[in-house]
Short mmCIF file of C-alpha atoms and ligand atoms in Angstrom, two decimals:
data_model
loop_
_atom_site.label_atom_id
_atom_site.label_comp_id
_atom_site.label_asym_id
_atom_site.label_seq_id
_atom_site.Cartn_x
_atom_site.Cartn_y
_atom_site.Cartn_z
CA MET Q 1291 110.78 96.19 84.27
CA MET Q 1292 110.54 99.67 85.69
CA GLY Q 1293 109.35 100.48 89.15
CA LEU Q 1294 108.23 98.44 92.13
CA THR Q 1295 105.64 95.77 91.38
CA ASN Q 1296 103.22 94.38 93.96
CA GLU Q 1297 105.56 91.43 94.29
CA HIS Q 1298 108.37 93.83 95.24
CA LEU Q 1299 106.15 95.61 97.74
CA ALA Q 1300 105.24 92.27 99.33
CA LYS Q 1301 108.95 91.38 99.51
CA TRP Q 1302 109.61 94.74 101.16
CA LEU Q 1303 107.03 93.96 103.83
CA GLU Q 1304 108.36 90.41 104.34
CA LYS Q 1305 111.96 91.58 104.64
CA THR Q 1306 111.01 94.27 107.13
CA ASN Q 1307 109.05 91.71 109.11
CA ALA Q 1308 112.04 89.33 109.14
CA LYS Q 1309 114.28 92.06 110.58
CA ILE Q 1310 111.63 92.94 113.18
CA GLN Q 1311 111.22 89.31 114.27
CA GLU Q 1312 115.01 88.85 114.46
CA ASN Q 1313 115.36 92.00 116.53
CA LYS Q 1314 112.17 91.77 118.57
CA THR Q 1315 114.05 91.52 121.88
CA PHE Q 1316 116.41 94.32 120.89
CA LEU Q 1317 113.48 96.63 120.08
CA THR Q 1318 111.79 95.71 123.34
CA ASN Q 1319 114.98 96.36 125.30
CA LEU Q 1320 115.34 99.77 123.68
CA ASP Q 1321 111.76 100.61 124.64
CA GLN Q 1322 112.37 99.28 128.17
CA ALA Q 1323 115.14 101.85 128.58
CA ILE Q 1324 113.07 104.91 127.62
CA GLY Q 1325 109.46 103.74 127.23
CA ASP Q 1326 107.21 100.92 128.36
CA GLY Q 1327 108.98 98.00 126.72
CA ASP Q 1328 106.40 97.00 124.14
CA HIS Q 1329 107.82 98.26 120.84
CA GLY Q 1330 109.24 94.87 119.81
CA ILE Q 1331 105.97 93.16 120.70
CA ASN Q 1332 103.85 95.78 118.91
CA MET Q 1333 105.91 95.68 115.73
CA SER Q 1334 106.25 91.91 115.75
CA ARG Q 1335 102.51 91.38 116.05
CA GLY Q 1336 101.53 94.04 113.52
CA PHE Q 1337 104.00 93.08 110.81
CA ASP Q 1338 103.33 89.35 111.19
CA GLU Q 1339 99.62 90.03 110.68
CA ALA Q 1340 100.35 92.29 107.70
CA VAL Q 1341 102.46 89.56 106.05
CA LYS Q 1342 99.64 87.05 106.59
CA LYS Q 1343 97.09 89.39 105.06
CA ILE Q 1344 99.13 90.50 102.06
CA SER Q 1345 100.51 87.06 101.19
CA SER Q 1346 97.00 85.59 101.09
CA THR Q 1347 95.40 88.34 98.97
CA GLU Q 1348 95.59 89.20 95.27
CA TYR Q 1349 95.93 92.94 94.62
CA LYS Q 1350 95.11 94.81 91.44
CA THR Q 1351 96.99 97.95 92.43
CA SER Q 1352 99.91 98.94 94.63
CA SER Q 1353 97.56 101.35 96.37
CA ASP Q 1354 95.33 98.46 97.49
CA LEU Q 1355 98.28 96.46 98.80
CA LEU Q 1356 99.69 99.40 100.75
CA LYS Q 1357 96.24 100.13 102.12
CA ASP Q 1358 95.89 96.62 103.58
CA TRP Q 1359 99.38 96.86 105.07
CA ALA Q 1360 98.35 100.17 106.69
CA MET Q 1361 94.93 98.98 107.87
CA THR Q 1362 96.43 95.86 109.45
CA LEU Q 1363 98.87 97.95 111.49
CA LEU Q 1364 96.09 100.38 112.45
CA SER Q 1365 93.84 97.58 113.67
CA LYS Q 1366 96.36 95.15 115.20
CA VAL Q 1367 98.89 97.36 116.94
CA GLY Q 1368 98.21 99.13 120.16
CA GLY Q 1369 100.59 101.84 121.27
CA ALA Q 1370 101.73 104.89 119.39
CA SER Q 1371 103.61 103.03 116.67
CA GLY Q 1372 100.61 101.24 115.11
CA PRO Q 1373 98.61 104.38 114.32
CA LEU Q 1374 101.78 106.20 113.28
CA TYR Q 1375 103.07 103.57 110.83
CA GLY Q 1376 99.48 102.89 109.78
CA THR Q 1377 98.85 106.55 108.97
CA ALA Q 1378 102.14 106.88 107.09
CA LEU Q 1379 101.41 103.82 104.93
CA LEU Q 1380 97.82 104.90 104.37
CA LYS Q 1381 99.00 108.26 103.05
CA PHE Q 1382 101.49 106.43 100.84
CA SER Q 1383 98.64 104.24 99.57
CA MET Q 1384 96.45 107.27 98.86
CA SER Q 1385 99.23 109.00 96.93
CA MET Q 1386 99.50 105.89 94.70
CA LYS Q 1387 95.81 105.89 93.82
CA ASP Q 1388 96.10 107.58 90.44
CA LYS Q 1389 99.55 106.19 89.58
CA GLU Q 1390 100.27 103.39 87.14
CA GLU Q 1391 103.51 102.26 88.73
CA VAL Q 1392 105.74 102.91 91.70
CA ASP Q 1393 108.55 104.65 89.86
CA TYR Q 1394 111.19 106.84 91.53
CA SER Q 1395 109.11 110.00 91.66
CA SER Q 1396 105.99 108.27 92.98
CA LEU Q 1397 108.05 106.35 95.57
CA THR Q 1398 109.58 109.64 96.72
CA ALA Q 1399 106.18 111.35 96.80
CA GLY Q 1400 104.65 108.38 98.62
CA ILE Q 1401 107.27 108.35 101.38
CA GLU Q 1402 107.01 112.13 101.66
CA GLU Q 1403 103.22 111.85 102.05
CA GLY Q 1404 103.87 109.19 104.69
CA LEU Q 1405 106.14 111.56 106.58
CA ASN Q 1406 103.52 114.33 106.36
CA GLY Q 1407 100.91 111.94 107.77
CA LEU Q 1408 103.27 110.95 110.58
CA ILE Q 1409 103.83 114.61 111.50
CA GLN Q 1410 100.12 115.42 111.25
CA ARG Q 1411 99.23 112.53 113.52
CA GLY Q 1412 102.07 112.71 116.04
CA GLN Q 1413 102.91 116.43 116.02
CA ALA Q 1414 106.63 115.68 116.33
CA GLN Q 1415 109.29 117.71 114.60
CA GLU Q 1416 112.81 116.73 113.62
CA GLY Q 1417 115.03 116.52 116.68
CA HIS Q 1418 112.25 115.35 119.01
CA LYS Q 1419 113.72 111.81 119.14
CA THR Q 1420 110.98 109.97 117.26
CA MET Q 1421 110.74 108.03 114.01
CA VAL Q 1422 110.36 111.41 112.25
CA ASP Q 1423 114.12 111.72 112.76
CA VAL Q 1424 114.62 108.85 110.31
CA TRP Q 1425 111.76 109.53 107.90
CA SER Q 1426 112.63 113.18 107.39
CA PRO Q 1427 116.28 112.81 106.27
CA VAL Q 1428 115.25 109.85 104.12
CA VAL Q 1429 112.73 112.03 102.28
CA THR Q 1430 115.28 114.83 101.86
CA PHE Q 1431 117.78 112.34 100.42
CA LEU Q 1432 115.22 110.88 97.97
CA LYS Q 1433 114.34 114.36 96.74
CA GLU Q 1434 118.01 115.29 96.25
CA GLN Q 1435 118.94 112.20 94.23
CA PRO Q 1436 118.11 111.78 90.55
CA ALA Q 1437 117.54 108.03 90.91
CA PHE Q 1438 117.39 105.43 93.66
CA ASN Q 1439 120.78 105.01 95.31
CA PRO Q 1440 120.48 101.93 97.57
CA GLU Q 1441 123.80 102.26 99.38
CA GLY Q 1442 123.41 105.97 100.02
CA PHE Q 1443 119.82 105.48 101.08
CA LYS Q 1444 120.71 102.83 103.64
CA GLU Q 1445 123.58 104.92 104.94
CA ILE Q 1446 121.38 107.99 105.42
CA ALA Q 1447 118.74 105.96 107.26
CA LYS Q 1448 121.37 104.33 109.49
CA GLU Q 1449 123.10 107.59 110.38
CA ALA Q 1450 119.74 109.22 111.12
CA MET Q 1451 118.76 106.33 113.38
CA GLU Q 1452 122.09 106.50 115.24
CA LYS Q 1453 121.75 110.26 115.76
CA THR Q 1454 118.64 109.73 117.91
CA LYS Q 1455 120.90 108.33 120.64
CA ASP Q 1456 122.17 111.76 121.66
CA MET Q 1457 118.79 113.48 121.41
CA LYS Q 1458 116.56 114.46 124.31
CA ALA Q 1459 113.01 113.21 123.75
CA ILE Q 1460 110.37 115.90 123.31
CA LYS Q 1461 107.57 113.66 122.00
CA GLY Q 1462 106.35 110.19 122.87
CA ARG Q 1463 106.62 108.31 126.14
CA ALA Q 1464 110.39 108.90 126.32
CA ALA Q 1465 109.69 112.64 126.79
CA TYR Q 1466 108.69 111.92 130.41
CA LEU Q 1467 112.32 111.03 131.07
CA LYS Q 1468 113.58 114.42 129.83
CA GLU Q 1469 117.43 114.43 130.11
CA ARG Q 1470 117.46 110.77 131.07
CA SER Q 1471 116.28 109.86 127.57
CA ILE Q 1472 119.69 110.95 126.26
CA GLY Q 1473 122.11 108.11 125.52
CA HIS Q 1474 119.51 105.64 124.22
CA LEU Q 1475 118.44 104.98 120.63
CA ASP Q 1476 114.80 105.76 119.86
CA PRO Q 1477 113.03 102.40 119.31
CA GLY Q 1478 110.73 103.69 116.55
CA SER Q 1479 113.73 105.09 114.68
CA VAL Q 1480 115.36 101.68 114.78
CA SER Q 1481 112.23 99.98 113.38
CA SER Q 1482 112.01 102.70 110.71
CA TYR Q 1483 115.62 101.93 109.81
CA TYR Q 1484 114.58 98.28 109.30
CA LEU Q 1485 111.75 99.45 107.05
CA PHE Q 1486 113.99 101.61 104.87
CA SER Q 1487 117.03 99.31 104.76
CA SER Q 1488 114.65 96.52 103.66
CA LEU Q 1489 113.34 98.71 100.86
CA ALA Q 1490 116.88 99.37 99.61
CA GLU Q 1491 117.77 95.68 99.83
CA VAL Q 1492 114.71 94.59 97.84
CA ILE Q 1493 115.45 97.17 95.15
CA GLU Q 1494 119.08 95.98 94.97
CA GLU Q 1495 118.42 92.25 95.12
CA GLU Q 1496 115.53 92.30 92.66
CA GLY Q 1497 117.35 94.63 90.28
CA VAL Q 1498 114.43 97.05 90.28
CA GLY Q 1499 114.94 99.85 87.77
CA LEU Q 1500 114.31 103.06 89.67
P1 ADP A 1250 104.12 103.40 122.80
O1 ADP A 1250 104.99 104.61 122.86
O2 ADP A 1250 102.68 103.75 122.81
O3 ADP A 1250 104.49 102.36 123.79
P2 ADP A 1250 105.64 101.97 120.82
O4 ADP A 1250 106.52 101.60 121.95
O5 ADP A 1250 105.20 100.86 119.94
O6 ADP A 1250 104.37 102.75 121.34
O7 ADP A 1250 106.38 103.02 119.88
C1 ADP A 1250 107.24 104.00 120.39
C2 ADP A 1250 107.86 104.77 119.24
O8 ADP A 1250 106.87 105.53 118.57
C3 ADP A 1250 108.89 105.77 119.67
O9 ADP A 1250 110.16 105.18 119.78
C4 ADP A 1250 108.84 106.84 118.59
O10 ADP A 1250 109.72 106.57 117.53
C5 ADP A 1250 107.43 106.73 118.06
N1 ADP A 1250 106.63 107.86 118.53
C6 ADP A 1250 106.03 108.01 119.72
N2 ADP A 1250 105.35 109.18 119.77
C7 ADP A 1250 105.53 109.78 118.57
C8 ADP A 1250 105.07 110.99 117.95
N3 ADP A 1250 104.29 111.84 118.62
N4 ADP A 1250 105.46 111.27 116.68
C9 ADP A 1250 106.24 110.39 116.00
N5 ADP A 1250 106.69 109.24 116.51
C10 ADP A 1250 106.35 108.92 117.77
MG1 MG A 1251 106.26 101.42 123.94
#
């Protein structure tokens, strides 16, 4: 079986949700240090709702599944992260509209479209200490590789997430702290790391040919 099926996409969402629930307090603590302390709560609520929706619905296409995931985050999550993740997943969904299967090139294109949506919506660039700092290197890595490399992919996402610690925030709530934002991980980059490490784990565990 080539490519990610809807079952794989649902597993990706469930795995990401499991990591978010496990680390809800950690995400909230990170956001308490440089934001308003709701990132864990926002992500926990949104992803729980998305799992409920997707696990109780039959989807004909991957585009439809991704669209519901996106719409749930857009409608259930307050704060910056809901609209940002929602927009990214919606762009991913739209890019899958005319595709038969989520193979390596459509996965790469979908995540790249997601990143473009994120940038369009949030106006952040790389180095501004936002989730863009994880999404952008992940896209670059996908485009460089000939096929999906789970270990390398996870490593890239992890390193990118860790690098946000030394950055000064230019966008998002943390930007109000200016220099004082340095020395703390960006909460949205940590949740994005959960999203991407979950994707790699599903691909590995399910033996998805990509
Ligand atoms: P809020 O900032 O509204 O409280 P959250 O706490 O849920 O929302 O999410 C904060 C995260 O959102 C940040 O850690 C950052 O990664 C991301 N973020 C905030 N603003 C932007 C932006 N303009 N562009 C990209 N990501 C952003
Ligand atoms: Mg917050």
